[in-house]
Amino acid sequence: MKATFRHYTVEQILEGFVYNELEAKGLFGLAGKLVIQPEYQRHYIYGDGKRDVAVIDSLLKEYPLGLIYFNVNDDTLEVLDGQQRITSIGRFITGKFAIQVNGNEQTFSSLPKNSKELLLSSTLDVYECEGTEAEIKEWFRTINIAGMPLTDQELLNAIYSGPFVTAAKAEFSNSNNANMQKWSSYVRGDPKRQEVLAVALDWVAAPQGETVDSHLALHRNDKKIDNLKLYFTSVIDWVDSVFTVPQKEMRGLEWGRLYEEYHTTSYNAAQLEKEVESLLGDEAVTKRSGVFEYLLSGKKKTELLAVRLFDEKTKKAAYNQQTKDAEKVEKSNCSVCASVKNANQTRVYKLSEMEADHVTAWSKGGKSGLDNCEMLCISHNRAKGNR
């Protein structure tokens, strides 16, 4: 790969600057010659009133912004690294946000003339890189290790940039997509950081035995994403029909896997709604996010709920009572040991050698109170089934 060092002023870089507010994307500069956000680049994420302001503040204080890298692509240039900084400068120059100067809010147009001239004449140090696609994208991966790291999906978008990624990003990486509010009830992540797209790709790839990487490689040149959209929508619609009231604990669950395992099973949505409400309100359920798969599984996977058994006070009280009763009849304080004729039939265990168990299993309505607490030796308790 060949790299040529050049200097550009901010005014040169921003000639013909275009910013798309809908897509949060800096588009062009250098009078149309520079593509600021090629498809392999992440979305603009500096627009938070802190990082974008810091870029402008640095220029006004004449601090260096660091090296910027352009990729030479025939007659055009693409920003390989530096699009966040360039887009921040362009947004400020075109009046998209303000900064604080001596306690006063200032847009570019309201700055003193000398400050405007300082910004526009600021020099940006640029390496223009020429090489094969593989070389350029490997370099892109390398230079983005520092700073705010790229997400795995942002890196994959760079490696497999093409019509499929472009269409997929338009659907799943657009925070203004009208469906995003509904999706956010079930999918965790920032669409601008490609986290919703990553989920959609994982859902569609996994049932086919593919990784997201291999799925993107296979479909890289596809111009449509119909199958991706259809599968993602099918999963979301299934969840929405089974659990009709979205709960915060549903966000970020493995709905793709759960869809594959359970979507052919029939459920009574009204009954599920009541059971969800009951379980989420049960103090014994310590893993609330496990409620949904527990119900989908037909209440067979109690371990998903991490049910809190008994507190230390209850266990100690049950132990003391059992031990007192056992000593009267000269039997073991473990009821299972006491019922079997062997060396442990009369053994009195220490509290540390026993575990608490529900007499009536929690899953069958048993409560985690003293009246339903039984202390068993560790080996017998762990050999017992549904607690």
mmCIF file of C-alpha atoms in Angstrom:
data_model
loop_
_atom_site.group_PDB
_atom_site.id
_atom_site.type_symbol
_atom_site.label_atom_id
_atom_site.label_comp_id
_atom_site.label_asym_id
_atom_site.label_seq_id
_atom_site.Cartn_x
_atom_site.Cartn_y
_atom_site.Cartn_z
ATOM 1 C CA MET A 1 0.000 0.000 0.000
ATOM 2 C CA LYS A 2 1.279 3.469 -0.930
ATOM 3 C CA ALA A 3 0.667 6.490 1.329
ATOM 4 C CA THR A 4 1.200 10.143 0.329
ATOM 5 C CA PHE A 5 1.285 12.894 2.973
ATOM 6 C CA ARG A 6 -0.687 16.080 2.195
ATOM 7 C CA HIS A 7 -1.992 19.204 3.934
ATOM 8 C CA TYR A 8 -5.559 20.470 3.486
ATOM 9 C CA THR A 9 -7.201 23.467 5.111
ATOM 10 C CA VAL A 10 -10.603 23.080 6.732
ATOM 11 C CA GLU A 11 -11.996 25.415 4.058
ATOM 12 C CA GLN A 12 -10.720 23.114 1.302
ATOM 13 C CA ILE A 13 -12.034 19.945 2.948
ATOM 14 C CA LEU A 14 -15.470 21.464 3.520
ATOM 15 C CA GLU A 15 -15.977 22.936 0.071
ATOM 16 C CA GLY A 16 -19.364 21.614 -1.004
ATOM 17 C CA PHE A 17 -19.910 19.887 2.359
ATOM 18 C CA VAL A 18 -23.224 18.039 2.551
ATOM 19 C CA TYR A 19 -24.669 16.531 5.726
ATOM 20 C CA ASN A 20 -27.755 14.305 5.799
ATOM 21 C CA GLU A 21 -29.592 14.886 9.091
ATOM 22 C CA LEU A 22 -31.992 12.003 8.473
ATOM 23 C CA GLU A 23 -29.172 9.470 8.209
ATOM 24 C CA ALA A 24 -26.791 11.310 10.580
ATOM 25 C CA LYS A 25 -24.225 11.090 7.835
ATOM 26 C CA GLY A 26 -21.608 13.433 6.417
ATOM 27 C CA LEU A 27 -21.671 12.884 2.660
ATOM 28 C CA PHE A 28 -19.281 14.937 0.561
ATOM 29 C CA GLY A 29 -16.445 17.468 0.714
ATOM 30 C CA LEU A 30 -13.559 18.781 -1.452
ATOM 31 C CA ALA A 31 -16.071 20.088 -3.993
ATOM 32 C CA GLY A 32 -17.623 16.632 -4.344
ATOM 33 C CA LYS A 33 -14.328 14.776 -4.729
ATOM 34 C CA LEU A 34 -14.288 13.489 -1.116
ATOM 35 C CA VAL A 35 -16.730 10.848 0.142
ATOM 36 C CA ILE A 36 -16.828 11.547 3.870
ATOM 37 C CA GLN A 37 -18.691 8.437 4.972
ATOM 38 C CA PRO A 38 -18.178 5.490 2.625
ATOM 39 C CA GLU A 39 -20.238 2.397 3.319
ATOM 40 C CA TYR A 40 -17.540 0.696 5.367
ATOM 41 C CA GLN A 41 -17.491 3.595 7.822
ATOM 42 C CA ARG A 42 -19.489 3.677 11.041
ATOM 43 C CA HIS A 43 -22.295 6.208 11.486
ATOM 44 C CA TYR A 44 -21.609 9.655 12.865
ATOM 45 C CA ILE A 45 -21.571 9.330 16.666
ATOM 46 C CA TYR A 46 -19.886 12.552 17.773
ATOM 47 C CA GLY A 47 -23.114 14.610 17.810
ATOM 48 C CA ASP A 48 -23.554 14.505 21.585
ATOM 49 C CA GLY A 49 -22.700 18.080 22.528
ATOM 50 C CA LYS A 50 -19.376 16.959 23.992
ATOM 51 C CA ARG A 51 -17.153 15.266 21.425
ATOM 52 C CA ASP A 52 -18.284 17.493 18.548
ATOM 53 C CA VAL A 53 -17.750 20.597 20.706
ATOM 54 C CA ALA A 54 -14.307 19.313 21.749
ATOM 55 C CA VAL A 55 -13.250 19.106 18.090
ATOM 56 C CA ILE A 56 -14.130 22.767 17.491
ATOM 57 C CA ASP A 57 -12.580 23.829 20.787
ATOM 58 C CA SER A 58 -9.334 22.107 19.786
ATOM 59 C CA LEU A 59 -9.182 23.970 16.477
ATOM 60 C CA LEU A 60 -9.869 27.338 18.134
ATOM 61 C CA LYS A 61 -7.030 26.631 20.580
ATOM 62 C CA GLU A 62 -4.838 25.569 17.632
ATOM 63 C CA TYR A 63 -4.398 22.055 18.968
ATOM 64 C CA PRO A 64 -3.572 19.384 16.360
ATOM 65 C CA LEU A 65 -6.463 17.052 15.555
ATOM 66 C CA GLY A 66 -4.256 14.129 14.681
ATOM 67 C CA LEU A 67 -3.665 12.371 11.402
ATOM 68 C CA ILE A 68 -6.501 11.770 8.964
ATOM 69 C CA TYR A 69 -6.449 9.062 6.304
ATOM 70 C CA PHE A 70 -8.055 9.128 2.867
ATOM 71 C CA ASN A 71 -8.395 6.184 0.525
ATOM 72 C CA VAL A 72 -7.677 6.938 -3.147
ATOM 73 C CA ASN A 73 -10.487 5.360 -5.172
ATOM 74 C CA ASP A 74 -9.918 6.178 -8.855
ATOM 75 C CA ASP A 75 -10.823 9.862 -9.224
ATOM 76 C CA THR A 76 -12.355 10.220 -5.762
ATOM 77 C CA LEU A 77 -11.147 10.121 -2.180
ATOM 78 C CA GLU A 78 -12.831 8.314 0.707
ATOM 79 C CA VAL A 79 -12.327 9.103 4.379
ATOM 80 C CA LEU A 80 -10.617 6.061 5.821
ATOM 81 C CA ASP A 81 -10.148 7.558 9.284
ATOM 82 C CA GLY A 82 -11.259 10.981 10.519
ATOM 83 C CA GLN A 83 -14.874 11.155 9.383
ATOM 84 C CA GLN A 84 -16.097 11.904 12.929
ATOM 85 C CA ARG A 85 -13.783 14.917 13.152
ATOM 86 C CA ILE A 86 -14.497 16.150 9.616
ATOM 87 C CA THR A 87 -18.258 15.765 10.032
ATOM 88 C CA SER A 88 -18.154 17.605 13.374
ATOM 89 C CA ILE A 89 -16.315 20.531 11.790
ATOM 90 C CA GLY A 90 -18.686 20.569 8.815
ATOM 91 C CA ARG A 91 -21.758 20.488 11.042
ATOM 92 C CA PHE A 92 -20.456 23.429 13.056
ATOM 93 C CA ILE A 93 -19.517 25.485 10.016
ATOM 94 C CA THR A 94 -22.990 24.896 8.535
ATOM 95 C CA GLY A 95 -24.763 25.917 11.747
ATOM 96 C CA LYS A 96 -25.901 22.522 13.065
ATOM 97 C CA PHE A 97 -24.731 23.106 16.666
ATOM 98 C CA ALA A 98 -23.289 25.802 18.938
ATOM 99 C CA ILE A 99 -20.375 26.024 21.371
ATOM 100 C CA GLN A 100 -19.746 28.018 24.534
ATOM 101 C CA VAL A 101 -17.278 30.899 24.224
ATOM 102 C CA ASN A 102 -16.617 32.924 27.387
ATOM 103 C CA GLY A 103 -19.922 31.744 28.800
ATOM 104 C CA ASN A 104 -21.902 32.677 25.709
ATOM 105 C CA GLU A 105 -23.409 30.313 23.168
ATOM 106 C CA GLN A 106 -21.929 30.855 19.718
ATOM 107 C CA THR A 107 -22.662 29.371 16.332
ATOM 108 C CA PHE A 108 -20.132 29.679 13.534
ATOM 109 C CA SER A 109 -21.976 32.651 12.033
ATOM 110 C CA SER A 110 -21.886 34.542 15.350
ATOM 111 C CA LEU A 111 -18.159 34.055 15.973
ATOM 112 C CA PRO A 112 -15.780 37.022 15.594
ATOM 113 C CA LYS A 113 -14.220 37.307 12.146
ATOM 114 C CA ASN A 114 -10.756 36.270 13.353
ATOM 115 C CA SER A 115 -12.167 33.088 14.950
ATOM 116 C CA LYS A 116 -13.956 32.176 11.720
ATOM 117 C CA GLU A 117 -10.765 32.712 9.746
ATOM 118 C CA LEU A 118 -8.790 30.645 12.255
ATOM 119 C CA LEU A 119 -11.178 27.720 11.863
ATOM 120 C CA LEU A 120 -11.280 27.825 8.081
ATOM 121 C CA SER A 121 -7.519 28.157 7.720
ATOM 122 C CA SER A 122 -6.728 25.370 10.203
ATOM 123 C CA THR A 123 -4.551 22.703 8.582
ATOM 124 C CA LEU A 124 -5.506 19.042 8.586
ATOM 125 C CA ASP A 125 -2.710 16.521 8.087
ATOM 126 C CA VAL A 126 -3.797 13.783 5.697
ATOM 127 C CA TYR A 127 -2.304 10.560 4.382
ATOM 128 C CA GLU A 128 -3.781 9.528 1.039
ATOM 129 C CA CYS A 129 -3.552 5.747 0.771
ATOM 130 C CA GLU A 130 -3.577 3.615 -2.361
ATOM 131 C CA GLY A 131 -3.889 -0.159 -2.357
ATOM 132 C CA THR A 132 -6.100 -3.149 -2.964
ATOM 133 C CA GLU A 133 -9.483 -3.439 -1.262
ATOM 134 C CA ALA A 134 -8.079 -6.025 1.147
ATOM 135 C CA GLU A 135 -5.120 -3.783 2.036
ATOM 136 C CA ILE A 136 -7.301 -0.719 2.565
ATOM 137 C CA LYS A 137 -9.781 -2.548 4.775
ATOM 138 C CA GLU A 138 -7.076 -4.203 6.837
ATOM 139 C CA TRP A 139 -5.543 -0.767 7.359
ATOM 140 C CA PHE A 140 -8.977 0.582 8.293
ATOM 141 C CA ARG A 141 -9.274 -2.164 10.933
ATOM 142 C CA THR A 142 -5.789 -1.407 12.279
ATOM 143 C CA ILE A 143 -6.106 2.365 12.628
ATOM 144 C CA ASN A 144 -9.471 2.041 14.362
ATOM 145 C CA ILE A 145 -8.090 -0.032 17.235
ATOM 146 C CA ALA A 146 -7.273 3.193 19.088
ATOM 147 C CA GLY A 147 -9.878 5.695 20.293
ATOM 148 C CA MET A 148 -13.466 4.457 20.392
ATOM 149 C CA PRO A 149 -13.155 0.882 19.108
ATOM 150 C CA LEU A 150 -15.295 -0.253 16.228
ATOM 151 C CA THR A 151 -17.990 -2.729 17.120
ATOM 152 C CA ASP A 152 -17.680 -6.180 15.564
ATOM 153 C CA GLN A 153 -20.500 -5.342 13.166
ATOM 154 C CA GLU A 154 -18.887 -2.064 12.111
ATOM 155 C CA LEU A 155 -15.771 -4.024 11.205
ATOM 156 C CA LEU A 156 -17.802 -6.600 9.280
ATOM 157 C CA ASN A 157 -19.584 -3.801 7.413
ATOM 158 C CA ALA A 158 -16.181 -2.549 6.334
ATOM 159 C CA ILE A 159 -14.955 -5.956 5.225
ATOM 160 C CA TYR A 160 -18.108 -6.859 3.299
ATOM 161 C CA SER A 161 -19.181 -3.416 2.075
ATOM 162 C CA GLY A 162 -21.408 -3.638 -0.957
ATOM 163 C CA PRO A 163 -25.071 -3.437 -1.964
ATOM 164 C CA PHE A 164 -26.268 -5.897 0.706
ATOM 165 C CA VAL A 165 -24.631 -4.014 3.593
ATOM 166 C CA THR A 166 -25.843 -0.703 2.143
ATOM 167 C CA ALA A 167 -29.448 -1.912 2.030
ATOM 168 C CA ALA A 168 -29.199 -3.593 5.445
ATOM 169 C CA LYS A 169 -27.838 -0.428 7.061
ATOM 170 C CA ALA A 170 -30.618 1.639 5.505
ATOM 171 C CA GLU A 171 -33.160 -0.620 7.219
ATOM 172 C CA PHE A 172 -31.565 -1.543 10.547
ATOM 173 C CA SER A 173 -29.083 1.272 11.247
ATOM 174 C CA ASN A 174 -31.448 4.182 10.720
ATOM 175 C CA SER A 175 -32.578 5.509 14.100
ATOM 176 C CA ASN A 176 -35.423 7.330 12.336
ATOM 177 C CA ASN A 177 -36.933 4.098 11.034
ATOM 178 C CA ALA A 178 -40.565 4.109 12.185
ATOM 179 C CA ASN A 179 -40.235 0.499 13.342
ATOM 180 C CA MET A 180 -37.329 1.209 15.676
ATOM 181 C CA GLN A 181 -39.527 2.001 18.679
ATOM 182 C CA LYS A 182 -41.278 -1.361 18.438
ATOM 183 C CA TRP A 183 -38.007 -3.212 17.843
ATOM 184 C CA SER A 184 -36.396 -1.563 20.855
ATOM 185 C CA SER A 185 -38.839 -3.408 23.135
ATOM 186 C CA TYR A 186 -37.066 -6.638 22.234
ATOM 187 C CA VAL A 187 -33.659 -5.690 20.800
ATOM 188 C CA ARG A 188 -30.973 -3.958 22.835
ATOM 189 C CA GLY A 189 -28.469 -1.685 21.129
ATOM 190 C CA ASP A 190 -27.738 1.558 19.317
ATOM 191 C CA PRO A 191 -28.696 1.378 15.634
ATOM 192 C CA LYS A 192 -25.978 3.910 14.795
ATOM 193 C CA ARG A 193 -23.375 1.526 16.207
ATOM 194 C CA GLN A 194 -24.805 -1.274 14.006
ATOM 195 C CA GLU A 195 -26.032 -3.188 17.061
ATOM 196 C CA VAL A 196 -29.592 -3.709 15.776
ATOM 197 C CA LEU A 197 -28.231 -4.861 12.416
ATOM 198 C CA ALA A 198 -25.928 -7.285 14.233
ATOM 199 C CA VAL A 199 -28.929 -8.861 15.979
ATOM 200 C CA ALA A 200 -30.935 -9.125 12.751
ATOM 201 C CA LEU A 201 -28.029 -10.835 10.976
ATOM 202 C CA ASP A 202 -27.412 -13.211 13.877
ATOM 203 C CA TRP A 203 -31.077 -14.217 13.922
ATOM 204 C CA VAL A 204 -31.190 -15.035 10.216
ATOM 205 C CA ALA A 205 -27.770 -16.701 10.038
ATOM 206 C CA ALA A 206 -27.862 -19.005 13.080
ATOM 207 C CA PRO A 207 -30.699 -21.330 11.936
ATOM 208 C CA GLN A 208 -28.796 -21.933 8.702
ATOM 209 C CA GLY A 209 -25.651 -22.919 10.582
ATOM 210 C CA GLU A 210 -23.895 -19.762 9.419
ATOM 211 C CA THR A 211 -21.954 -17.086 11.225
ATOM 212 C CA VAL A 212 -22.757 -13.444 10.549
ATOM 213 C CA ASP A 213 -19.381 -13.233 8.821
ATOM 214 C CA SER A 214 -20.166 -16.076 6.425
ATOM 215 C CA HIS A 215 -23.701 -14.798 5.801
ATOM 216 C CA LEU A 216 -22.362 -11.394 4.758
ATOM 217 C CA ALA A 217 -19.762 -13.018 2.524
ATOM 218 C CA LEU A 218 -22.435 -15.144 0.840
ATOM 219 C CA HIS A 219 -24.845 -12.257 0.230
ATOM 220 C CA ARG A 220 -22.381 -9.399 -0.211
ATOM 221 C CA ASN A 221 -23.469 -8.558 -3.768
ATOM 222 C CA ASP A 222 -27.214 -9.055 -3.227
ATOM 223 C CA LYS A 223 -29.098 -5.853 -3.958
ATOM 224 C CA LYS A 224 -32.090 -6.801 -1.809
ATOM 225 C CA ILE A 225 -32.427 -7.881 1.816
ATOM 226 C CA ASP A 226 -35.921 -9.402 1.580
ATOM 227 C CA ASN A 227 -35.045 -12.590 3.481
ATOM 228 C CA LEU A 228 -33.277 -10.672 6.259
ATOM 229 C CA LYS A 229 -36.249 -8.343 6.711
ATOM 230 C CA LEU A 230 -38.784 -11.167 6.535
ATOM 231 C CA TYR A 231 -37.049 -13.301 9.144
ATOM 232 C CA PHE A 232 -36.430 -10.412 11.533
ATOM 233 C CA THR A 233 -40.048 -9.269 11.222
ATOM 234 C CA SER A 234 -41.290 -12.831 11.752
ATOM 235 C CA VAL A 235 -39.382 -13.102 15.026
ATOM 236 C CA ILE A 236 -40.582 -9.714 16.282
ATOM 237 C CA ASP A 237 -44.207 -10.406 15.302
ATOM 238 C CA TRP A 238 -44.082 -13.816 17.017
ATOM 239 C CA VAL A 239 -42.800 -12.328 20.283
ATOM 240 C CA ASP A 240 -45.386 -9.564 20.071
ATOM 241 C CA SER A 241 -48.215 -12.068 19.585
ATOM 242 C CA VAL A 242 -47.145 -14.444 22.373
ATOM 243 C CA PHE A 243 -46.278 -11.792 24.986
ATOM 244 C CA THR A 244 -48.754 -9.055 24.192
ATOM 245 C CA VAL A 245 -47.511 -6.600 26.833
ATOM 246 C CA PRO A 246 -43.817 -5.664 26.344
ATOM 247 C CA GLN A 247 -41.785 -5.755 29.555
ATOM 248 C CA LYS A 248 -38.401 -4.122 30.097
ATOM 249 C CA GLU A 249 -36.947 -7.539 30.955
ATOM 250 C CA MET A 250 -37.694 -8.725 27.400
ATOM 251 C CA ARG A 251 -35.163 -6.382 25.859
ATOM 252 C CA GLY A 252 -32.029 -8.086 24.611
ATOM 253 C CA LEU A 253 -33.143 -11.691 25.072
ATOM 254 C CA GLU A 254 -32.170 -14.342 22.517
ATOM 255 C CA TRP A 255 -35.424 -14.056 20.634
ATOM 256 C CA GLY A 256 -33.987 -15.566 17.465
ATOM 257 C CA ARG A 257 -33.073 -18.778 19.282
ATOM 258 C CA LEU A 258 -36.349 -18.814 21.209
ATOM 259 C CA TYR A 259 -38.305 -18.371 17.975
ATOM 260 C CA GLU A 260 -36.589 -21.405 16.461
ATOM 261 C CA GLU A 261 -37.262 -23.507 19.560
ATOM 262 C CA TYR A 262 -40.836 -22.515 20.342
ATOM 263 C CA HIS A 263 -42.638 -20.767 17.471
ATOM 264 C CA THR A 264 -44.439 -23.966 16.422
ATOM 265 C CA THR A 265 -45.934 -24.360 19.917
ATOM 266 C CA SER A 266 -49.397 -22.979 20.623
ATOM 267 C CA TYR A 267 -49.790 -20.540 23.537
ATOM 268 C CA ASN A 268 -52.667 -18.783 25.248
ATOM 269 C CA ALA A 269 -51.476 -15.163 25.181
ATOM 270 C CA ALA A 270 -54.005 -13.973 27.770
ATOM 271 C CA GLN A 271 -52.942 -16.709 30.207
ATOM 272 C CA LEU A 272 -49.258 -15.984 29.582
ATOM 273 C CA GLU A 273 -49.831 -12.313 30.348
ATOM 274 C CA LYS A 274 -51.246 -13.211 33.773
ATOM 275 C CA GLU A 275 -48.382 -15.610 34.496
ATOM 276 C CA VAL A 276 -45.756 -13.066 33.441
ATOM 277 C CA GLU A 277 -47.281 -10.507 35.793
ATOM 278 C CA SER A 278 -47.359 -13.031 38.633
ATOM 279 C CA LEU A 279 -43.773 -14.183 38.164
ATOM 280 C CA LEU A 280 -42.363 -10.683 37.776
ATOM 281 C CA GLY A 281 -44.049 -9.802 41.065
ATOM 282 C CA ASP A 282 -42.764 -12.895 42.893
ATOM 283 C CA GLU A 283 -39.957 -11.925 45.271
ATOM 284 C CA ALA A 284 -38.508 -15.434 45.019
ATOM 285 C CA VAL A 285 -37.739 -14.911 41.307
ATOM 286 C CA THR A 286 -34.314 -13.273 41.214
ATOM 287 C CA LYS A 287 -33.693 -13.576 37.464
ATOM 288 C CA ARG A 288 -36.658 -11.779 35.972
ATOM 289 C CA SER A 289 -35.381 -12.016 32.400
ATOM 290 C CA GLY A 290 -35.718 -15.789 32.638
ATOM 291 C CA VAL A 291 -39.485 -15.601 33.087
ATOM 292 C CA PHE A 292 -40.243 -15.630 29.361
ATOM 293 C CA GLU A 293 -38.253 -18.696 28.364
ATOM 294 C CA TYR A 294 -39.497 -20.434 31.527
ATOM 295 C CA LEU A 295 -43.074 -19.969 30.337
ATOM 296 C CA LEU A 296 -42.255 -20.851 26.728
ATOM 297 C CA SER A 297 -40.673 -24.080 27.960
ATOM 298 C CA GLY A 298 -43.907 -25.092 29.670
ATOM 299 C CA LYS A 299 -42.486 -24.204 33.100
ATOM 300 C CA LYS A 300 -39.939 -26.983 32.824
ATOM 301 C CA LYS A 301 -36.774 -24.914 33.239
ATOM 302 C CA THR A 302 -37.057 -23.559 36.778
ATOM 303 C CA GLU A 303 -33.319 -22.864 36.846
ATOM 304 C CA LEU A 304 -33.922 -19.967 34.436
ATOM 305 C CA LEU A 305 -35.551 -18.022 37.261
ATOM 306 C CA ALA A 306 -32.747 -18.426 39.823
ATOM 307 C CA VAL A 307 -35.411 -18.796 42.479
ATOM 308 C CA ARG A 308 -34.292 -17.567 45.874
ATOM 309 C CA LEU A 309 -34.851 -20.461 48.250
ATOM 310 C CA PHE A 310 -34.604 -19.409 51.884
ATOM 311 C CA ASP A 311 -32.807 -16.692 53.822
ATOM 312 C CA GLU A 312 -30.247 -17.557 56.494
ATOM 313 C CA LYS A 313 -32.616 -16.813 59.377
ATOM 314 C CA THR A 314 -35.224 -19.262 58.018
ATOM 315 C CA LYS A 315 -32.651 -21.980 57.357
ATOM 316 C CA LYS A 316 -31.211 -21.684 60.863
ATOM 317 C CA ALA A 317 -34.672 -21.841 62.465
ATOM 318 C CA ALA A 318 -35.616 -24.926 60.427
ATOM 319 C CA TYR A 319 -32.276 -26.582 61.267
ATOM 320 C CA ASN A 320 -32.678 -25.973 65.001
ATOM 321 C CA GLN A 321 -36.216 -27.381 65.045
ATOM 322 C CA GLN A 322 -35.311 -30.450 62.971
ATOM 323 C CA THR A 323 -32.235 -31.170 65.061
ATOM 324 C CA LYS A 324 -34.207 -30.858 68.303
ATOM 325 C CA ASP A 325 -36.903 -33.231 66.985
ATOM 326 C CA ALA A 326 -34.297 -35.688 65.649
ATOM 327 C CA GLU A 327 -32.431 -35.898 68.948
ATOM 328 C CA LYS A 328 -35.652 -36.838 70.737
ATOM 329 C CA VAL A 329 -36.080 -39.952 68.569
ATOM 330 C CA GLU A 330 -32.341 -40.540 68.124
ATOM 331 C CA LYS A 331 -32.551 -40.225 64.347
ATOM 332 C CA SER A 332 -30.700 -38.136 61.758
ATOM 333 C CA ASN A 333 -31.779 -34.542 61.354
ATOM 334 C CA CYS A 334 -31.905 -35.229 57.575
ATOM 335 C CA SER A 335 -35.309 -36.850 57.011
ATOM 336 C CA VAL A 336 -34.064 -38.875 54.045
ATOM 337 C CA CYS A 337 -31.113 -40.304 55.996
ATOM 338 C CA ALA A 338 -33.417 -41.055 58.935
ATOM 339 C CA SER A 339 -35.685 -43.164 56.728
ATOM 340 C CA VAL A 340 -32.901 -45.420 55.386
ATOM 341 C CA LYS A 341 -31.147 -48.095 57.404
ATOM 342 C CA ASN A 342 -27.468 -47.309 56.968
ATOM 343 C CA ALA A 343 -24.599 -45.641 58.809
ATOM 344 C CA ASN A 344 -26.174 -42.187 58.448
ATOM 345 C CA GLN A 345 -29.578 -43.095 59.885
ATOM 346 C CA THR A 346 -28.673 -41.549 63.230
ATOM 347 C CA ARG A 347 -26.178 -38.985 62.018
ATOM 348 C CA VAL A 348 -26.769 -35.406 63.172
ATOM 349 C CA TYR A 349 -25.418 -33.013 60.551
ATOM 350 C CA LYS A 350 -23.966 -29.592 61.174
ATOM 351 C CA LEU A 351 -25.803 -26.645 59.637
ATOM 352 C CA SER A 352 -22.948 -26.199 57.129
ATOM 353 C CA GLU A 353 -23.501 -29.802 55.966
ATOM 354 C CA MET A 354 -27.126 -29.213 55.027
ATOM 355 C CA GLU A 355 -29.130 -27.278 52.448
ATOM 356 C CA ALA A 356 -32.650 -25.884 52.509
ATOM 357 C CA ASP A 357 -35.357 -27.322 50.299
ATOM 358 C CA HIS A 358 -39.039 -26.657 49.667
ATOM 359 C CA VAL A 359 -41.353 -29.301 51.108
ATOM 360 C CA THR A 360 -43.832 -28.334 48.402
ATOM 361 C CA ALA A 361 -41.848 -27.314 45.333
ATOM 362 C CA TRP A 362 -41.827 -23.591 44.478
ATOM 363 C CA SER A 363 -42.948 -24.419 40.946
ATOM 364 C CA LYS A 364 -46.021 -26.116 42.435
ATOM 365 C CA GLY A 365 -46.981 -23.156 44.584
ATOM 366 C CA GLY A 366 -44.763 -23.740 47.596
ATOM 367 C CA LYS A 367 -43.589 -20.596 49.406
ATOM 368 C CA SER A 368 -40.115 -19.833 50.700
ATOM 369 C CA GLY A 369 -41.182 -19.565 54.345
ATOM 370 C CA LEU A 370 -40.361 -21.527 57.482
ATOM 371 C CA ASP A 371 -43.499 -23.670 57.230
ATOM 372 C CA ASN A 372 -42.339 -24.958 53.826
ATOM 373 C CA CYS A 373 -38.634 -25.290 54.624
ATOM 374 C CA GLU A 374 -36.879 -28.600 55.105
ATOM 375 C CA MET A 375 -33.164 -29.057 55.739
ATOM 376 C CA LEU A 376 -31.553 -32.008 53.974
ATOM 377 C CA CYS A 377 -27.976 -33.208 53.884
ATOM 378 C CA ILE A 378 -26.177 -31.856 50.827
ATOM 379 C CA SER A 379 -26.020 -35.179 48.941
ATOM 380 C CA HIS A 380 -29.725 -35.927 49.319
ATOM 381 C CA ASN A 381 -30.811 -32.377 48.579
ATOM 382 C CA ARG A 382 -28.848 -32.272 45.348
ATOM 383 C CA ALA A 383 -30.137 -35.690 44.345
ATOM 384 C CA LYS A 384 -33.702 -34.447 44.747
ATOM 385 C CA GLY A 385 -35.551 -33.218 41.695
ATOM 386 C CA ASN A 386 -37.736 -30.133 41.305
ATOM 387 C CA ARG A 387 -37.302 -27.879 44.315
#
